[in-house]
Short mmCIF file of C-alpha atoms in Angstrom, two decimals:
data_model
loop_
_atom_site.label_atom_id
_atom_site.label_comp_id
_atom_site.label_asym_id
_atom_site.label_seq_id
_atom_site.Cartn_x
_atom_site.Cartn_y
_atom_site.Cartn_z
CA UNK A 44 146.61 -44.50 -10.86
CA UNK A 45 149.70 -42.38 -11.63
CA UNK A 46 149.63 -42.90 -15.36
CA UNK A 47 145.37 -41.82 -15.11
CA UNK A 48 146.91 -38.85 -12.67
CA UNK A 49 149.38 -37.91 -15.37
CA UNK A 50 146.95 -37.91 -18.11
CA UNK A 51 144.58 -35.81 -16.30
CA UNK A 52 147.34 -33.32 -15.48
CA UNK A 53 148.37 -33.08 -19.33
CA UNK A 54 144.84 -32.44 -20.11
CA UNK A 55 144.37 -29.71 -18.04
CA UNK A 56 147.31 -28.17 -19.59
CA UNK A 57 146.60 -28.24 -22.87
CA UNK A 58 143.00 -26.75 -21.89
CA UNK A 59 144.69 -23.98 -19.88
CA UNK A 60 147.23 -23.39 -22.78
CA UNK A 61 143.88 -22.45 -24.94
CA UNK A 62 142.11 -20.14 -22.06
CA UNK A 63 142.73 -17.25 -20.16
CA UNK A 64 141.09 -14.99 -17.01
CA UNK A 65 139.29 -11.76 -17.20
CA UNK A 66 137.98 -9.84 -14.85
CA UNK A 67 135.08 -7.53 -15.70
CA UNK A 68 134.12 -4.41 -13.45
CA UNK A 69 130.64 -2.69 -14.16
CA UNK A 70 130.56 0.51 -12.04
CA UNK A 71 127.03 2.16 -12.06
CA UNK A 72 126.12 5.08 -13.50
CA UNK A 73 123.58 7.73 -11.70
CA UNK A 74 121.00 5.90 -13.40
CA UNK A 75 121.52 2.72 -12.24
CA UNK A 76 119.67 3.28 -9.06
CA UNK A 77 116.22 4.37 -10.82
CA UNK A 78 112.88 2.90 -9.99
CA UNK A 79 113.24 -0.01 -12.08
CA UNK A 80 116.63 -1.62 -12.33
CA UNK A 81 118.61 -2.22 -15.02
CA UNK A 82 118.67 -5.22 -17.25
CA UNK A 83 121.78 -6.38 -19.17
CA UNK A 84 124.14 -8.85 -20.50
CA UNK A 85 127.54 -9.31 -21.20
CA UNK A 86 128.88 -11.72 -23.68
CA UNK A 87 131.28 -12.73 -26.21
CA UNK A 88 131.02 -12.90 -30.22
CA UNK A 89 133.92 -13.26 -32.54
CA UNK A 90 136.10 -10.82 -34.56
CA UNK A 91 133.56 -11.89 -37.46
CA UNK A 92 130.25 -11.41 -35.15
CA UNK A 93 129.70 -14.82 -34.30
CA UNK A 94 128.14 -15.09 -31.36
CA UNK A 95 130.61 -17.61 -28.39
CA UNK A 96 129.16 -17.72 -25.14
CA UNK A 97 126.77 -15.67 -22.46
CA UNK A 98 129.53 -14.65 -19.66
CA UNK A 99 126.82 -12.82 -17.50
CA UNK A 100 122.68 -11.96 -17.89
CA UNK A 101 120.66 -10.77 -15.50
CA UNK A 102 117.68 -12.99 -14.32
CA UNK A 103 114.47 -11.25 -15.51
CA UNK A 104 116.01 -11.10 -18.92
CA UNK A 105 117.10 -14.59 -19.20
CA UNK A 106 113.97 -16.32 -17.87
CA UNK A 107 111.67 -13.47 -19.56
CA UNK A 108 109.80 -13.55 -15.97
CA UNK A 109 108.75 -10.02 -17.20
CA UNK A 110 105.31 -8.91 -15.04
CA UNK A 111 102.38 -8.48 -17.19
CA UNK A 112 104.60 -9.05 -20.71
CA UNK A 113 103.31 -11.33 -23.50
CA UNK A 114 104.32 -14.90 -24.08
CA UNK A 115 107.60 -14.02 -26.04
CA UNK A 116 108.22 -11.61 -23.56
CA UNK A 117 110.31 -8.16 -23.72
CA UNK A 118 112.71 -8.91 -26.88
CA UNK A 119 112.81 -5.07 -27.12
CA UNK A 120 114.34 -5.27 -23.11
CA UNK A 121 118.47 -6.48 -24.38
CA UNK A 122 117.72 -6.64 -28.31
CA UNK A 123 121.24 -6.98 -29.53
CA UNK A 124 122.04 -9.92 -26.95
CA UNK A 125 118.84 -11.83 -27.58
CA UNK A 126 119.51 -11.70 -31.62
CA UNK A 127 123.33 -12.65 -31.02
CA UNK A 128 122.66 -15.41 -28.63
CA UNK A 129 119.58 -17.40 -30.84
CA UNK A 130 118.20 -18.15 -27.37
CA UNK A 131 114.31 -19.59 -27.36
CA UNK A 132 113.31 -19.56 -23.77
CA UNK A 133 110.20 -20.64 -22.36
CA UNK A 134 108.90 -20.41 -18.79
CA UNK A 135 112.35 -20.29 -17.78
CA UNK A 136 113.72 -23.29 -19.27
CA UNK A 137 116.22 -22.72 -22.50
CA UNK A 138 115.90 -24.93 -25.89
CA UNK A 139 118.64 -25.86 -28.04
CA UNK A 140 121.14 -24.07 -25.61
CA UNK A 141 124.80 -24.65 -25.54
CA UNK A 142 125.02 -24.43 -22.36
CA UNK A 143 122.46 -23.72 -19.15
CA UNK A 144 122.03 -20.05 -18.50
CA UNK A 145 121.75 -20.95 -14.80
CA UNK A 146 125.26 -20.59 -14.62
CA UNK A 147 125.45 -17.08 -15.67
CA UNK A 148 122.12 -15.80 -14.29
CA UNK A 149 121.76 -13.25 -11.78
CA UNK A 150 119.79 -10.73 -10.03
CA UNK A 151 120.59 -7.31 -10.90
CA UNK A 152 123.32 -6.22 -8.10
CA UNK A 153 122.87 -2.32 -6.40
CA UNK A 154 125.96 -1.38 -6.85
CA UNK A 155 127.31 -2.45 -9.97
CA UNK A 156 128.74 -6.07 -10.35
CA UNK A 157 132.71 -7.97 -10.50
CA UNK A 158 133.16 -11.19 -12.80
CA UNK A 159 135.84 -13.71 -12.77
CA UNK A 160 135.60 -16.04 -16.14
CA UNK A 161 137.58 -18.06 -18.33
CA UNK A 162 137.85 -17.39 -22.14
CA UNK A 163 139.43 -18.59 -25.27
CA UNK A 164 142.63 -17.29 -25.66
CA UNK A 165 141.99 -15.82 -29.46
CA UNK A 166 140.98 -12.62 -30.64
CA UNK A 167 137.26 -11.93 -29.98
CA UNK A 168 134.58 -8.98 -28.77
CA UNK A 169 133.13 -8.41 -25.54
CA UNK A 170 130.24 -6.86 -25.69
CA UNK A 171 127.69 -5.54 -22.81
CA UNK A 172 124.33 -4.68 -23.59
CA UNK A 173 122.13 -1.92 -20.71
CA UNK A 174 118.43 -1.19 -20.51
CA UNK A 175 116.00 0.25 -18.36
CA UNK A 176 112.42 -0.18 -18.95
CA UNK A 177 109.75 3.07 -18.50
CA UNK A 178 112.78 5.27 -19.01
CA UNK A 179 110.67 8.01 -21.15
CA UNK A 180 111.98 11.45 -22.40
CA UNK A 181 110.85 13.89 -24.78
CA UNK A 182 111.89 11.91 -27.69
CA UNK A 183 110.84 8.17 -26.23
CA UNK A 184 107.25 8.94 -24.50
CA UNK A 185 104.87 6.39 -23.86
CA UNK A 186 102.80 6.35 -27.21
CA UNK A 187 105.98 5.61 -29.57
CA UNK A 188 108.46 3.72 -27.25
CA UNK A 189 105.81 1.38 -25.03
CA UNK A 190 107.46 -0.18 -21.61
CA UNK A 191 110.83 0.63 -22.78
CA UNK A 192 111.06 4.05 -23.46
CA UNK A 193 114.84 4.73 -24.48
CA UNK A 194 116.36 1.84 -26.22
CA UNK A 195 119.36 -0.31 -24.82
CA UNK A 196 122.58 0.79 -24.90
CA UNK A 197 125.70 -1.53 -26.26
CA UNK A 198 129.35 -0.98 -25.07
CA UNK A 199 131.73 -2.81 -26.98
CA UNK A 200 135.82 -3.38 -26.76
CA UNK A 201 138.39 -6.19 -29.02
CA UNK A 202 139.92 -8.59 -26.77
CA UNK A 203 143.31 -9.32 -28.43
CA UNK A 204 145.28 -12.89 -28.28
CA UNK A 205 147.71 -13.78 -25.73
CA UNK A 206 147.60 -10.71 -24.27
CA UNK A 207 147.74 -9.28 -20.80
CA UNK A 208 145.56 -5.94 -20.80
CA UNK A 209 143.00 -3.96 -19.62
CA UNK A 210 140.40 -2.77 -21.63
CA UNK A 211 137.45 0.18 -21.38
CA UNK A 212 134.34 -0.47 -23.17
CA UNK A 213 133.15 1.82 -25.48
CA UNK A 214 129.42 3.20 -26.51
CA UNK A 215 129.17 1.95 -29.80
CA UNK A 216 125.34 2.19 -30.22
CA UNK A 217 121.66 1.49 -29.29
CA UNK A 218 119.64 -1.60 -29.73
CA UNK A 219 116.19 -1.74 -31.73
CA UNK A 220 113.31 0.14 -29.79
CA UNK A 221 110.69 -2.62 -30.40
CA UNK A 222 113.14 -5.30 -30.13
CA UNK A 223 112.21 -6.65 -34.13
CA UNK A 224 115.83 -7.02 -34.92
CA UNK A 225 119.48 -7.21 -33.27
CA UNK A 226 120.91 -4.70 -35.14
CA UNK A 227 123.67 -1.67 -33.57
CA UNK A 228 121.79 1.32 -34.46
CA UNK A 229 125.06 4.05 -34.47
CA UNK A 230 122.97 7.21 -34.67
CA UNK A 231 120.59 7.48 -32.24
CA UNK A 232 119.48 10.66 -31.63
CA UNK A 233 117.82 12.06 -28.31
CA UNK A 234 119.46 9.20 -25.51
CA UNK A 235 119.72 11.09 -22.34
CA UNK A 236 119.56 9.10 -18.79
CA UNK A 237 120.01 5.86 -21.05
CA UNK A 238 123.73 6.63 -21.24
CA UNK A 239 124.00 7.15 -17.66
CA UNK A 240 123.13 3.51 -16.69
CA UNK A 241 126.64 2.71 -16.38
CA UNK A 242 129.71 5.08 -15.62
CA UNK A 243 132.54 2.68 -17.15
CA UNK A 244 133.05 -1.29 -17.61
CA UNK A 245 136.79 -2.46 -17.46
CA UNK A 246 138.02 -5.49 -18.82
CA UNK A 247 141.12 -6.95 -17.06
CA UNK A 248 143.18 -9.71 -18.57
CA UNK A 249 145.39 -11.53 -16.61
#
C-alpha cells in the first residue's frame, strides 16, 4: 500500500512539474448587459495555431441550442473558436471530441465571469472570442449582416513558459460575418458597440 501510495505521489509530481494555474478575469463592458447576452469562448492554441483545449464556452454556443437557427446552427455566432476547435455538435452531444464540453460549459454570467484552470506549462496563446447577436449599426443592418449584425470580436495574448505573470488581452481582430471561415479579419472597419462587450480580460499566472 505504501509502495502504490508512493507511486501515486511521484506521478502527480511529474504531472504538476508539466502544468501550471491561471486565473482568467472577464470584466464586462457597457455592452455586456444588452438585450441579448453575449456569447463567447476562451481557449488555448499553440505558438504555431494549433488548436489545445476549450478552457471556457458559453452554453448556447456549445450545444448550438440557438432558437429558430438551422440544423448547423449559428457558425457565424464565435467563428474563430468553432474553426480552431473542429467541433461537430449535434443536439447537444459532441463527436470526435477530446474531451466533453460539459466541463467547460456555462451560462453566460451578468457580470462578467472568474476561471481557475490548469495548463501546460509551455509557450502557447490564449485566445477569447465575444459576440452578440442582432447587434446592427449603420454598417451591419439587417439585410447584409442577418442575426448577427457586427461580427465577433477576438482578444488575444502569448502565454510564456515557466513563467509567473499577468497578462491583458489584446483586440487583435474580428471573426467572419457569415461564419464561412475561422479566419482573424485585422481590418474591420465600422465595429462600434461590438468592442464594448468586454472592458478588459486579465490573465494571471501563478
Amino acid at each position: 500500500m505504501k509502495r502504490f501510495s508512493l507511486i501515486c505521489l511521484i506521478f502527480l509530481g511529474a504531472i504538476s512539474a508539466f502544468a501550471r494555474e491561471i486565473k482568467i478575469s472577464v470584466l464586462p463592458g457597457q455592452n455586456w448587459s444588452s438585450k441579448h447576452s453575449p456569447q463567447f469562448a476562451i481557449w488555448l492554441e499553440d505558438t504555431e495555431g494549433n488548436y489545445i483545449e476549450t478552457l471556457y464556452v458559453t452554453e448556447k454556443a456549445s450545444k448550438k441550442s440557438w432558437i429558430f437557427a438551422p440544423k448547423e446552427g449559428r457558425p457565424e455566432s464565435l467563428p474563430i473558436w468553432y474553426h480552431s476547435s473542429k467541433k461537430d455538435f449535434i443536439k447537444g452531444q459532441e463527436k470526435n471530441a477530446i474531451l466533453p464540453l460539459d466541463a467547460v460549459t456555462g451560462a453566460t454570467p451578468k457580470t462578467g465571469i472568474q476561471l481557475s484552470k490548469t495548463i501546460p506549462d509551455k509557450p502557447c496563446i490564449i485566445k477569447a472570442e465575444f459576440n452578440v447577436s442582432f447587434d446592427y449599426n449603420d454598417t451591419y443592418t439587417k439585410s447584409n449582416s442577418s442575426v448577427n449584425g457586427q461580427p465577433s470580436v477576438l482578444y488575444e495574448a502569448k502565454i510564456s513558459e515557466n513563467a509567473d505573470e499577468e497578462i491583458s488581452l489584446t483586440y487583435s481582430g474580428t471573426g467572419s460575418v457569415d461564419g464561412t471561415d475561422g479566419k482573424i479579419y485585422k481590418t474591420t472597419p465600422g465595429l462600434t458597440t461590438a468592442i464594448s462587450i468586454i472592458k478588459s480580460i486579465i490573465l494571471k499566472v501563478l
